[in-house]
Amino acid sequence: MKTEFALELVLDWGRSLSGFAADHAVEAVRGGQYILESIQPWLDELNARTFRDPRDETLILAFYRELALLFWLDDCHDHDLIAPEQLAAVELALAQEAPRAPSGFESCAAQRASLAQLAYDRRDYIQLLDDTRRYCGALRAGHTQAATGKQWSYAEYLDNGVASIAYTNVFCCLSLLWGLDMACLRRRPAFRQAVWLISAIGRLQNDLHGCDRDRSIGETDNSVILLLRRYPAMPAAKFLNDELAGLTRMLRRLLVEEHFPSAWGALIDAMTGIRTHFYETSRSRYRSDGTGSTARTEPPA
């Protein structure tokens, strides 16, 4: 699917959502392309069993829209894009099997209905609803904690941050659309541990990359900022980079020991490298100079 065409379709889907901006579509398409290109050879292999073509534009567009939805929900919490009662109603609808979105947010229900219809394994769809509930709950918890001025411990922050990074949503959506068998793999404790580890890695990568930006806009839901507020003399960035290295070693050992299906190894590798290949090339959302914005309504040239 051509990038410009994909952007146009995602923007058209999100146009009716209050606060939906070009950045949500741009970063969703960029991130989605990066992930799909990283695992395409393994999706091609799966196609012989699932008959789910990795180049199927209907599937690709559904994936991009789900990523855009996650970005939009994140900003709804961080920037009050919609009224609290509207946000609560949208989140409730997104976690129901037969969603009825409030007036003005029909695109959310349309996305859920589309995924329900496209699901290769119905269990992935049911799990996605639960993952979305956890994602929204983590965003809400982080926002509430920051508003109260009370500081989490590092362990509490990381536990909540693993859910708010939304990697499980991304993985489950990929499995739903292309038959990655996540419903069965979730039964394995080692697989659940791998998902936790890559999500923790993603959380710390995100925080380290965006620390300067978060500080410039007064955001406190960031592990670097949290540690520096608790321990002003602490070399927080060094500590978190050491944590990141340790989590990565643990994940690598687990992948060697457990021999997950090839597509999952490639997917986890892609997510491990997302800081270099996605965050650092962002022109808007993940810029580390504090100038990222969700205010534009048209995609950049």
PDB file of C-alpha atoms in Angstrom:
ATOM      1  CA  MET A   1       0.000   0.000   0.000  1.00  0.00           C
ATOM      2  CA  LYS A   2       1.408   3.391  -0.987  1.00  0.00           C
ATOM      3  CA  THR A   3       2.235   5.555   2.020  1.00  0.00           C
ATOM      4  CA  GLU A   4       0.273   8.571   0.800  1.00  0.00           C
ATOM      5  CA  PHE A   5      -2.814   6.464   0.102  1.00  0.00           C
ATOM      6  CA  ALA A   6      -2.587   4.789   3.500  1.00  0.00           C
ATOM      7  CA  LEU A   7      -2.284   8.175   5.235  1.00  0.00           C
ATOM      8  CA  GLU A   8      -5.311   9.465   3.376  1.00  0.00           C
ATOM      9  CA  LEU A   9      -7.412   6.478   4.438  1.00  0.00           C
ATOM     10  CA  VAL A  10      -6.332   6.603   8.088  1.00  0.00           C
ATOM     11  CA  LEU A  11      -6.971  10.350   8.221  1.00  0.00           C
ATOM     12  CA  ASP A  12     -10.380   9.834   6.664  1.00  0.00           C
ATOM     13  CA  TRP A  13     -11.192   7.198   9.301  1.00  0.00           C
ATOM     14  CA  GLY A  14     -10.110   9.454  12.163  1.00  0.00           C
ATOM     15  CA  ARG A  15     -11.422  12.767  10.886  1.00  0.00           C
ATOM     16  CA  SER A  16     -14.656  12.541  12.892  1.00  0.00           C
ATOM     17  CA  LEU A  17     -12.804  11.908  16.174  1.00  0.00           C
ATOM     18  CA  SER A  18     -12.355  15.068  18.237  1.00  0.00           C
ATOM     19  CA  GLY A  19      -8.669  15.882  18.534  1.00  0.00           C
ATOM     20  CA  PHE A  20      -7.544  13.355  15.935  1.00  0.00           C
ATOM     21  CA  ALA A  21      -4.527  14.895  14.209  1.00  0.00           C
ATOM     22  CA  ALA A  22      -2.330  14.178  11.248  1.00  0.00           C
ATOM     23  CA  ASP A  23       0.436  13.099  13.617  1.00  0.00           C
ATOM     24  CA  HIS A  24      -1.686  10.198  14.826  1.00  0.00           C
ATOM     25  CA  ALA A  25      -2.035   8.927  11.265  1.00  0.00           C
ATOM     26  CA  VAL A  26       1.540   9.710  10.240  1.00  0.00           C
ATOM     27  CA  GLU A  27       3.141   7.884  13.156  1.00  0.00           C
ATOM     28  CA  ALA A  28       0.702   4.966  12.875  1.00  0.00           C
ATOM     29  CA  VAL A  29       1.547   4.422   9.214  1.00  0.00           C
ATOM     30  CA  ARG A  30       5.291   4.887   9.796  1.00  0.00           C
ATOM     31  CA  GLY A  31       5.322   2.534  12.753  1.00  0.00           C
ATOM     32  CA  GLY A  32       3.056   0.013  11.068  1.00  0.00           C
ATOM     33  CA  GLN A  33       5.223  -0.041   7.956  1.00  0.00           C
ATOM     34  CA  TYR A  34       8.351  -0.557  10.033  1.00  0.00           C
ATOM     35  CA  ILE A  35       6.831  -3.503  11.894  1.00  0.00           C
ATOM     36  CA  LEU A  36       5.303  -5.183   8.836  1.00  0.00           C
ATOM     37  CA  GLU A  37       8.460  -4.798   6.763  1.00  0.00           C
ATOM     38  CA  SER A  38      10.482  -6.319   9.617  1.00  0.00           C
ATOM     39  CA  ILE A  39       8.401  -9.507   9.701  1.00  0.00           C
ATOM     40  CA  GLN A  40       7.212  -9.768   6.096  1.00  0.00           C
ATOM     41  CA  PRO A  41       9.342 -12.830   5.171  1.00  0.00           C
ATOM     42  CA  TRP A  42       7.810 -14.750   8.081  1.00  0.00           C
ATOM     43  CA  LEU A  43       4.304 -13.528   7.248  1.00  0.00           C
ATOM     44  CA  ASP A  44       4.891 -14.829   3.710  1.00  0.00           C
ATOM     45  CA  GLU A  45       5.699 -18.240   5.184  1.00  0.00           C
ATOM     46  CA  LEU A  46       2.565 -18.188   7.337  1.00  0.00           C
ATOM     47  CA  ASN A  47       0.462 -17.322   4.298  1.00  0.00           C
ATOM     48  CA  ALA A  48       0.714 -20.928   3.107  1.00  0.00           C
ATOM     49  CA  ARG A  49      -1.199 -21.993   6.242  1.00  0.00           C
ATOM     50  CA  THR A  50      -3.370 -18.992   7.042  1.00  0.00           C
ATOM     51  CA  PHE A  51      -4.020 -17.606   3.546  1.00  0.00           C
ATOM     52  CA  ARG A  52      -3.495 -14.168   5.049  1.00  0.00           C
ATOM     53  CA  ASP A  53      -1.453 -12.173   2.550  1.00  0.00           C
ATOM     54  CA  PRO A  54       0.880  -9.666   4.259  1.00  0.00           C
ATOM     55  CA  ARG A  55       0.192  -7.338   1.304  1.00  0.00           C
ATOM     56  CA  ASP A  56      -3.586  -7.447   1.740  1.00  0.00           C
ATOM     57  CA  GLU A  57      -4.560  -3.776   1.918  1.00  0.00           C
ATOM     58  CA  THR A  58      -7.660  -4.459   4.013  1.00  0.00           C
ATOM     59  CA  LEU A  59      -5.549  -6.109   6.715  1.00  0.00           C
ATOM     60  CA  ILE A  60      -2.816  -3.478   6.524  1.00  0.00           C
ATOM     61  CA  LEU A  61      -5.285  -0.628   6.837  1.00  0.00           C
ATOM     62  CA  ALA A  62      -6.950  -2.269   9.857  1.00  0.00           C
ATOM     63  CA  PHE A  63      -3.532  -2.511  11.536  1.00  0.00           C
ATOM     64  CA  TYR A  64      -2.671   1.124  10.810  1.00  0.00           C
ATOM     65  CA  ARG A  65      -6.019   2.288  12.159  1.00  0.00           C
ATOM     66  CA  GLU A  66      -5.514   0.340  15.378  1.00  0.00           C
ATOM     67  CA  LEU A  67      -2.132   2.005  15.892  1.00  0.00           C
ATOM     68  CA  ALA A  68      -3.666   5.417  15.188  1.00  0.00           C
ATOM     69  CA  LEU A  69      -6.401   4.636  17.710  1.00  0.00           C
ATOM     70  CA  LEU A  70      -3.784   3.865  20.369  1.00  0.00           C
ATOM     71  CA  PHE A  71      -1.928   7.125  19.686  1.00  0.00           C
ATOM     72  CA  TRP A  72      -5.174   9.094  19.834  1.00  0.00           C
ATOM     73  CA  LEU A  73      -6.244   7.465  23.115  1.00  0.00           C
ATOM     74  CA  ASP A  74      -2.844   8.267  24.604  1.00  0.00           C
ATOM     75  CA  ASP A  75      -3.245  11.942  23.721  1.00  0.00           C
ATOM     76  CA  CYS A  76      -6.828  11.980  24.948  1.00  0.00           C
ATOM     77  CA  HIS A  77      -5.375  11.254  28.383  1.00  0.00           C
ATOM     78  CA  ASP A  78      -2.296  13.454  28.129  1.00  0.00           C
ATOM     79  CA  HIS A  79      -3.843  16.491  26.439  1.00  0.00           C
ATOM     80  CA  ASP A  80      -7.560  16.331  27.312  1.00  0.00           C
ATOM     81  CA  LEU A  81      -8.613  16.122  23.673  1.00  0.00           C
ATOM     82  CA  ILE A  82     -12.155  15.156  24.663  1.00  0.00           C
ATOM     83  CA  ALA A  83     -14.290  15.556  27.769  1.00  0.00           C
ATOM     84  CA  PRO A  84     -13.693  13.002  30.562  1.00  0.00           C
ATOM     85  CA  GLU A  85     -17.180  11.550  30.246  1.00  0.00           C
ATOM     86  CA  GLN A  86     -16.699  11.106  26.487  1.00  0.00           C
ATOM     87  CA  LEU A  87     -13.365   9.376  27.033  1.00  0.00           C
ATOM     88  CA  ALA A  88     -14.894   7.021  29.598  1.00  0.00           C
ATOM     89  CA  ALA A  89     -17.694   6.124  27.169  1.00  0.00           C
ATOM     90  CA  VAL A  90     -15.246   5.535  24.301  1.00  0.00           C
ATOM     91  CA  GLU A  91     -13.019   3.309  26.436  1.00  0.00           C
ATOM     92  CA  LEU A  92     -16.024   1.301  27.574  1.00  0.00           C
ATOM     93  CA  ALA A  93     -17.151   0.813  23.977  1.00  0.00           C
ATOM     94  CA  LEU A  94     -13.698  -0.299  22.842  1.00  0.00           C
ATOM     95  CA  ALA A  95     -13.637  -3.054  25.461  1.00  0.00           C
ATOM     96  CA  GLN A  96     -17.017  -4.582  24.518  1.00  0.00           C
ATOM     97  CA  GLU A  97     -17.618  -7.385  22.037  1.00  0.00           C
ATOM     98  CA  ALA A  98     -20.467  -5.480  20.385  1.00  0.00           C
ATOM     99  CA  PRO A  99     -19.402  -1.858  20.873  1.00  0.00           C
ATOM    100  CA  ARG A 100     -21.840   1.033  20.724  1.00  0.00           C
ATOM    101  CA  ALA A 101     -19.705   4.124  20.607  1.00  0.00           C
ATOM    102  CA  PRO A 102     -21.134   7.449  21.750  1.00  0.00           C
ATOM    103  CA  SER A 103     -22.289   9.926  19.128  1.00  0.00           C
ATOM    104  CA  GLY A 104     -19.365  11.435  17.253  1.00  0.00           C
ATOM    105  CA  PHE A 105     -17.076   8.487  17.915  1.00  0.00           C
ATOM    106  CA  GLU A 106     -18.557   5.933  15.545  1.00  0.00           C
ATOM    107  CA  SER A 107     -15.133   5.394  13.966  1.00  0.00           C
ATOM    108  CA  CYS A 108     -14.068   3.597  17.150  1.00  0.00           C
ATOM    109  CA  ALA A 109     -16.952   1.149  16.928  1.00  0.00           C
ATOM    110  CA  ALA A 110     -16.308   0.716  13.201  1.00  0.00           C
ATOM    111  CA  GLN A 111     -12.705  -0.264  13.902  1.00  0.00           C
ATOM    112  CA  ARG A 112     -13.742  -2.834  16.485  1.00  0.00           C
ATOM    113  CA  ALA A 113     -16.410  -4.252  14.156  1.00  0.00           C
ATOM    114  CA  SER A 114     -13.838  -4.496  11.377  1.00  0.00           C
ATOM    115  CA  LEU A 115     -11.367  -6.394  13.570  1.00  0.00           C
ATOM    116  CA  ALA A 116     -14.102  -8.731  14.791  1.00  0.00           C
ATOM    117  CA  GLN A 117     -14.917  -9.586  11.190  1.00  0.00           C
ATOM    118  CA  LEU A 118     -11.286  -9.948  10.113  1.00  0.00           C
ATOM    119  CA  ALA A 119     -10.108 -12.022  13.087  1.00  0.00           C
ATOM    120  CA  TYR A 120      -8.309 -15.190  12.022  1.00  0.00           C
ATOM    121  CA  ASP A 121      -8.797 -16.511  15.563  1.00  0.00           C
ATOM    122  CA  ARG A 122     -11.745 -15.164  17.530  1.00  0.00           C
ATOM    123  CA  ARG A 123      -9.756 -15.583  20.735  1.00  0.00           C
ATOM    124  CA  ASP A 124      -7.386 -12.849  19.605  1.00  0.00           C
ATOM    125  CA  TYR A 125     -10.287 -10.442  19.246  1.00  0.00           C
ATOM    126  CA  ILE A 126     -11.549 -11.204  22.751  1.00  0.00           C
ATOM    127  CA  GLN A 127      -8.037 -10.779  24.100  1.00  0.00           C
ATOM    128  CA  LEU A 128      -7.599  -7.489  22.241  1.00  0.00           C
ATOM    129  CA  LEU A 129     -10.634  -6.115  24.064  1.00  0.00           C
ATOM    130  CA  ASP A 130      -9.023  -7.048  27.381  1.00  0.00           C
ATOM    131  CA  ASP A 131      -5.658  -5.623  26.314  1.00  0.00           C
ATOM    132  CA  THR A 132      -7.381  -2.369  25.356  1.00  0.00           C
ATOM    133  CA  ARG A 133      -9.049  -2.252  28.761  1.00  0.00           C
ATOM    134  CA  ARG A 134      -5.663  -2.677  30.449  1.00  0.00           C
ATOM    135  CA  TYR A 135      -4.055  -0.071  28.189  1.00  0.00           C
ATOM    136  CA  CYS A 136      -6.725   2.527  28.945  1.00  0.00           C
ATOM    137  CA  GLY A 137      -6.596   1.662  32.640  1.00  0.00           C
ATOM    138  CA  ALA A 138      -2.828   2.180  32.711  1.00  0.00           C
ATOM    139  CA  LEU A 139      -3.113   5.530  30.924  1.00  0.00           C
ATOM    140  CA  ARG A 140      -5.773   6.607  33.385  1.00  0.00           C
ATOM    141  CA  ALA A 141      -3.699   5.443  36.369  1.00  0.00           C
ATOM    142  CA  GLY A 142      -0.637   7.337  35.164  1.00  0.00           C
ATOM    143  CA  HIS A 143      -2.646  10.494  34.549  1.00  0.00           C
ATOM    144  CA  THR A 144      -4.356  10.269  37.955  1.00  0.00           C
ATOM    145  CA  GLN A 145      -1.088   9.628  39.765  1.00  0.00           C
ATOM    146  CA  ALA A 146       0.532  12.655  38.148  1.00  0.00           C
ATOM    147  CA  ALA A 147      -2.474  14.847  38.989  1.00  0.00           C
ATOM    148  CA  THR A 148      -2.368  13.917  42.681  1.00  0.00           C
ATOM    149  CA  GLY A 149       1.303  14.790  42.982  1.00  0.00           C
ATOM    150  CA  LYS A 150       2.011  11.472  44.691  1.00  0.00           C
ATOM    151  CA  GLN A 151       5.070   9.655  43.449  1.00  0.00           C
ATOM    152  CA  TRP A 152       5.105   6.000  42.520  1.00  0.00           C
ATOM    153  CA  SER A 153       8.060   3.812  43.311  1.00  0.00           C
ATOM    154  CA  TYR A 154      10.115   2.801  40.306  1.00  0.00           C
ATOM    155  CA  ALA A 155       8.638  -0.733  40.478  1.00  0.00           C
ATOM    156  CA  GLU A 156       5.072   0.600  40.516  1.00  0.00           C
ATOM    157  CA  TYR A 157       5.783   2.944  37.634  1.00  0.00           C
ATOM    158  CA  LEU A 158       7.368   0.217  35.514  1.00  0.00           C
ATOM    159  CA  ASP A 159       4.502  -2.189  36.170  1.00  0.00           C
ATOM    160  CA  ASN A 160       1.970   0.395  34.988  1.00  0.00           C
ATOM    161  CA  GLY A 161       4.239   1.522  32.151  1.00  0.00           C
ATOM    162  CA  VAL A 162       4.448  -1.981  30.704  1.00  0.00           C
ATOM    163  CA  ALA A 163       0.696  -1.821  30.067  1.00  0.00           C
ATOM    164  CA  SER A 164       0.692   1.776  28.867  1.00  0.00           C
ATOM    165  CA  ILE A 165       3.330   1.110  26.181  1.00  0.00           C
ATOM    166  CA  ALA A 166       0.608  -0.966  24.421  1.00  0.00           C
ATOM    167  CA  TYR A 167       2.917  -3.577  22.894  1.00  0.00           C
ATOM    168  CA  THR A 168       0.476  -6.344  23.815  1.00  0.00           C
ATOM    169  CA  ASN A 169      -2.205  -4.521  21.809  1.00  0.00           C
ATOM    170  CA  VAL A 170       0.108  -4.312  18.821  1.00  0.00           C
ATOM    171  CA  PHE A 171       1.092  -7.982  19.044  1.00  0.00           C
ATOM    172  CA  CYS A 172      -2.486  -9.148  19.516  1.00  0.00           C
ATOM    173  CA  CYS A 173      -3.699  -7.093  16.555  1.00  0.00           C
ATOM    174  CA  LEU A 174      -0.971  -8.567  14.346  1.00  0.00           C
ATOM    175  CA  SER A 175      -1.912 -12.060  15.474  1.00  0.00           C
ATOM    176  CA  LEU A 176      -5.594 -11.361  14.889  1.00  0.00           C
ATOM    177  CA  LEU A 177      -4.989 -10.171  11.337  1.00  0.00           C
ATOM    178  CA  TRP A 178      -2.267 -12.580  10.179  1.00  0.00           C
ATOM    179  CA  GLY A 179      -2.709 -15.698  12.304  1.00  0.00           C
ATOM    180  CA  LEU A 180       0.360 -15.539  14.559  1.00  0.00           C
ATOM    181  CA  ASP A 181      -1.240 -17.944  17.048  1.00  0.00           C
ATOM    182  CA  MET A 182      -0.849 -15.634  20.038  1.00  0.00           C
ATOM    183  CA  ALA A 183      -3.904 -17.117  21.758  1.00  0.00           C
ATOM    184  CA  CYS A 184      -2.102 -20.448  22.083  1.00  0.00           C
ATOM    185  CA  LEU A 185       1.301 -18.966  22.858  1.00  0.00           C
ATOM    186  CA  ARG A 186      -0.142 -16.941  25.743  1.00  0.00           C
ATOM    187  CA  ARG A 187      -0.652 -20.231  27.599  1.00  0.00           C
ATOM    188  CA  ARG A 188       3.124 -20.569  27.909  1.00  0.00           C
ATOM    189  CA  PRO A 189       4.591 -18.746  30.933  1.00  0.00           C
ATOM    190  CA  ALA A 190       7.809 -18.154  28.993  1.00  0.00           C
ATOM    191  CA  PHE A 191       5.932 -16.365  26.216  1.00  0.00           C
ATOM    192  CA  ARG A 192       4.115 -14.144  28.716  1.00  0.00           C
ATOM    193  CA  GLN A 193       7.490 -13.368  30.279  1.00  0.00           C
ATOM    194  CA  ALA A 194       8.924 -12.476  26.862  1.00  0.00           C
ATOM    195  CA  VAL A 195       6.029 -10.094  26.208  1.00  0.00           C
ATOM    196  CA  TRP A 196       6.558  -8.481  29.621  1.00  0.00           C
ATOM    197  CA  LEU A 197      10.279  -8.078  29.005  1.00  0.00           C
ATOM    198  CA  ILE A 198       9.923  -6.515  25.551  1.00  0.00           C
ATOM    199  CA  SER A 199       7.215  -4.210  26.905  1.00  0.00           C
ATOM    200  CA  ALA A 200       9.465  -3.120  29.791  1.00  0.00           C
ATOM    201  CA  ILE A 201      12.280  -2.537  27.295  1.00  0.00           C
ATOM    202  CA  GLY A 202       9.937  -0.459  25.158  1.00  0.00           C
ATOM    203  CA  ARG A 203       8.810   1.579  28.170  1.00  0.00           C
ATOM    204  CA  LEU A 204      12.372   2.467  29.174  1.00  0.00           C
ATOM    205  CA  GLN A 205      13.417   3.191  25.588  1.00  0.00           C
ATOM    206  CA  ASN A 206      10.450   5.510  25.205  1.00  0.00           C
ATOM    207  CA  ASP A 207      11.181   7.309  28.471  1.00  0.00           C
ATOM    208  CA  LEU A 208      14.883   7.755  27.802  1.00  0.00           C
ATOM    209  CA  HIS A 209      14.271   9.011  24.284  1.00  0.00           C
ATOM    210  CA  GLY A 210      11.502  11.412  25.276  1.00  0.00           C
ATOM    211  CA  CYS A 211      12.847  12.656  28.611  1.00  0.00           C
ATOM    212  CA  ASP A 212      13.846  16.132  27.405  1.00  0.00           C
ATOM    213  CA  ARG A 213      10.559  16.568  25.561  1.00  0.00           C
ATOM    214  CA  ASP A 214       8.539  15.383  28.563  1.00  0.00           C
ATOM    215  CA  ARG A 215      10.396  17.714  30.893  1.00  0.00           C
ATOM    216  CA  SER A 216       9.832  20.673  28.557  1.00  0.00           C
ATOM    217  CA  ILE A 217       6.051  20.178  28.559  1.00  0.00           C
ATOM    218  CA  GLY A 218       5.758  19.411  32.257  1.00  0.00           C
ATOM    219  CA  GLU A 219       5.074  15.695  31.827  1.00  0.00           C
ATOM    220  CA  THR A 220       5.948  13.676  34.935  1.00  0.00           C
ATOM    221  CA  ASP A 221       4.894  10.183  33.802  1.00  0.00           C
ATOM    222  CA  ASN A 222       8.436   9.234  32.829  1.00  0.00           C
ATOM    223  CA  SER A 223      10.865   6.984  34.698  1.00  0.00           C
ATOM    224  CA  VAL A 224      13.822   9.383  34.321  1.00  0.00           C
ATOM    225  CA  ILE A 225      11.840  12.284  35.765  1.00  0.00           C
ATOM    226  CA  LEU A 226      10.403  10.110  38.535  1.00  0.00           C
ATOM    227  CA  LEU A 227      13.834   8.930  39.673  1.00  0.00           C
ATOM    228  CA  LEU A 228      15.359  12.411  39.553  1.00  0.00           C
ATOM    229  CA  ARG A 229      12.513  13.800  41.645  1.00  0.00           C
ATOM    230  CA  ARG A 230      13.022  11.102  44.260  1.00  0.00           C
ATOM    231  CA  TYR A 231      16.810  11.081  44.141  1.00  0.00           C
ATOM    232  CA  PRO A 232      18.117  14.381  42.678  1.00  0.00           C
ATOM    233  CA  ALA A 233      21.754  13.273  42.788  1.00  0.00           C
ATOM    234  CA  MET A 234      21.107   9.946  41.109  1.00  0.00           C
ATOM    235  CA  PRO A 235      22.568   9.263  37.640  1.00  0.00           C
ATOM    236  CA  ALA A 236      19.080   8.248  36.503  1.00  0.00           C
ATOM    237  CA  ALA A 237      19.808   7.916  32.790  1.00  0.00           C
ATOM    238  CA  LYS A 238      22.818   5.654  33.451  1.00  0.00           C
ATOM    239  CA  PHE A 239      20.775   3.533  35.851  1.00  0.00           C
ATOM    240  CA  LEU A 240      17.955   3.117  33.330  1.00  0.00           C
ATOM    241  CA  ASN A 241      20.348   2.319  30.494  1.00  0.00           C
ATOM    242  CA  ASP A 242      21.859  -0.372  32.711  1.00  0.00           C
ATOM    243  CA  GLU A 243      18.347  -1.665  33.439  1.00  0.00           C
ATOM    244  CA  LEU A 244      17.630  -1.647  29.723  1.00  0.00           C
ATOM    245  CA  ALA A 245      20.764  -3.658  28.978  1.00  0.00           C
ATOM    246  CA  GLY A 246      19.891  -6.192  31.678  1.00  0.00           C
ATOM    247  CA  LEU A 247      16.308  -6.634  30.478  1.00  0.00           C
ATOM    248  CA  THR A 248      17.603  -7.106  26.940  1.00  0.00           C
ATOM    249  CA  ARG A 249      20.043  -9.815  28.037  1.00  0.00           C
ATOM    250  CA  MET A 250      17.236 -11.592  29.908  1.00  0.00           C
ATOM    251  CA  LEU A 251      15.033 -11.444  26.821  1.00  0.00           C
ATOM    252  CA  ARG A 252      17.784 -12.770  24.551  1.00  0.00           C
ATOM    253  CA  ARG A 253      18.426 -15.715  26.847  1.00  0.00           C
ATOM    254  CA  LEU A 254      14.726 -16.499  26.951  1.00  0.00           C
ATOM    255  CA  LEU A 255      14.410 -16.419  23.164  1.00  0.00           C
ATOM    256  CA  VAL A 256      17.349 -18.809  22.788  1.00  0.00           C
ATOM    257  CA  GLU A 257      15.944 -21.218  25.360  1.00  0.00           C
ATOM    258  CA  GLU A 258      12.329 -21.244  24.244  1.00  0.00           C
ATOM    259  CA  HIS A 259      12.480 -21.272  20.412  1.00  0.00           C
ATOM    260  CA  PHE A 260       9.298 -19.318  19.727  1.00  0.00           C
ATOM    261  CA  PRO A 261       7.985 -19.372  16.136  1.00  0.00           C
ATOM    262  CA  SER A 262      10.224 -17.445  13.736  1.00  0.00           C
ATOM    263  CA  ALA A 263       7.766 -14.610  13.177  1.00  0.00           C
ATOM    264  CA  TRP A 264       7.798 -13.859  16.896  1.00  0.00           C
ATOM    265  CA  GLY A 265      11.576 -13.738  17.067  1.00  0.00           C
ATOM    266  CA  ALA A 266      11.595 -11.282  14.175  1.00  0.00           C
ATOM    267  CA  LEU A 267       8.805  -9.226  15.710  1.00  0.00           C
ATOM    268  CA  ILE A 268      10.537  -8.992  19.088  1.00  0.00           C
ATOM    269  CA  ASP A 269      13.784  -8.020  17.335  1.00  0.00           C
ATOM    270  CA  ALA A 270      11.913  -5.290  15.488  1.00  0.00           C
ATOM    271  CA  MET A 271      10.424  -3.913  18.686  1.00  0.00           C
ATOM    272  CA  THR A 272      13.808  -4.026  20.422  1.00  0.00           C
ATOM    273  CA  GLY A 273      15.204  -1.811  17.657  1.00  0.00           C
ATOM    274  CA  ILE A 274      12.288   0.598  17.536  1.00  0.00           C
ATOM    275  CA  ARG A 275      14.162   3.369  19.337  1.00  0.00           C
ATOM    276  CA  THR A 276      16.708   3.610  16.528  1.00  0.00           C
ATOM    277  CA  HIS A 277      14.452   2.875  13.573  1.00  0.00           C
ATOM    278  CA  PHE A 278      11.283   4.685  14.651  1.00  0.00           C
ATOM    279  CA  TYR A 279      11.664   7.095  17.555  1.00  0.00           C
ATOM    280  CA  GLU A 280      14.845   8.727  16.300  1.00  0.00           C
ATOM    281  CA  THR A 281      13.463   9.268  12.791  1.00  0.00           C
ATOM    282  CA  SER A 282      10.144  10.756  13.933  1.00  0.00           C
ATOM    283  CA  ARG A 283       9.355  14.198  12.559  1.00  0.00           C
ATOM    284  CA  SER A 284       6.648  14.899  15.098  1.00  0.00           C
ATOM    285  CA  ARG A 285       5.515  12.691  17.969  1.00  0.00           C
ATOM    286  CA  TYR A 286       8.851  11.213  19.029  1.00  0.00           C
ATOM    287  CA  ARG A 287      11.082  14.198  18.426  1.00  0.00           C
ATOM    288  CA  SER A 288      13.328  14.553  21.446  1.00  0.00           C
ATOM    289  CA  ASP A 289      13.742  18.346  21.158  1.00  0.00           C
ATOM    290  CA  GLY A 290      10.372  19.102  22.680  1.00  0.00           C
ATOM    291  CA  THR A 291       8.797  20.379  19.454  1.00  0.00           C
ATOM    292  CA  GLY A 292       6.572  17.392  18.734  1.00  0.00           C
ATOM    293  CA  SER A 293       2.931  18.305  18.322  1.00  0.00           C
ATOM    294  CA  THR A 294      -0.462  16.818  17.643  1.00  0.00           C
ATOM    295  CA  ALA A 295      -1.913  20.080  16.420  1.00  0.00           C
ATOM    296  CA  ARG A 296      -1.594  19.673  12.655  1.00  0.00           C
ATOM    297  CA  THR A 297      -4.633  18.601  10.687  1.00  0.00           C
ATOM    298  CA  GLU A 298      -2.897  17.714   7.421  1.00  0.00           C
ATOM    299  CA  PRO A 299       0.036  15.362   6.904  1.00  0.00           C
ATOM    300  CA  PRO A 300       3.423  17.043   6.481  1.00  0.00           C
ATOM    301  CA  ALA A 301       4.931  17.236   3.000  1.00  0.00           C
TER     302      ALA A 301
END
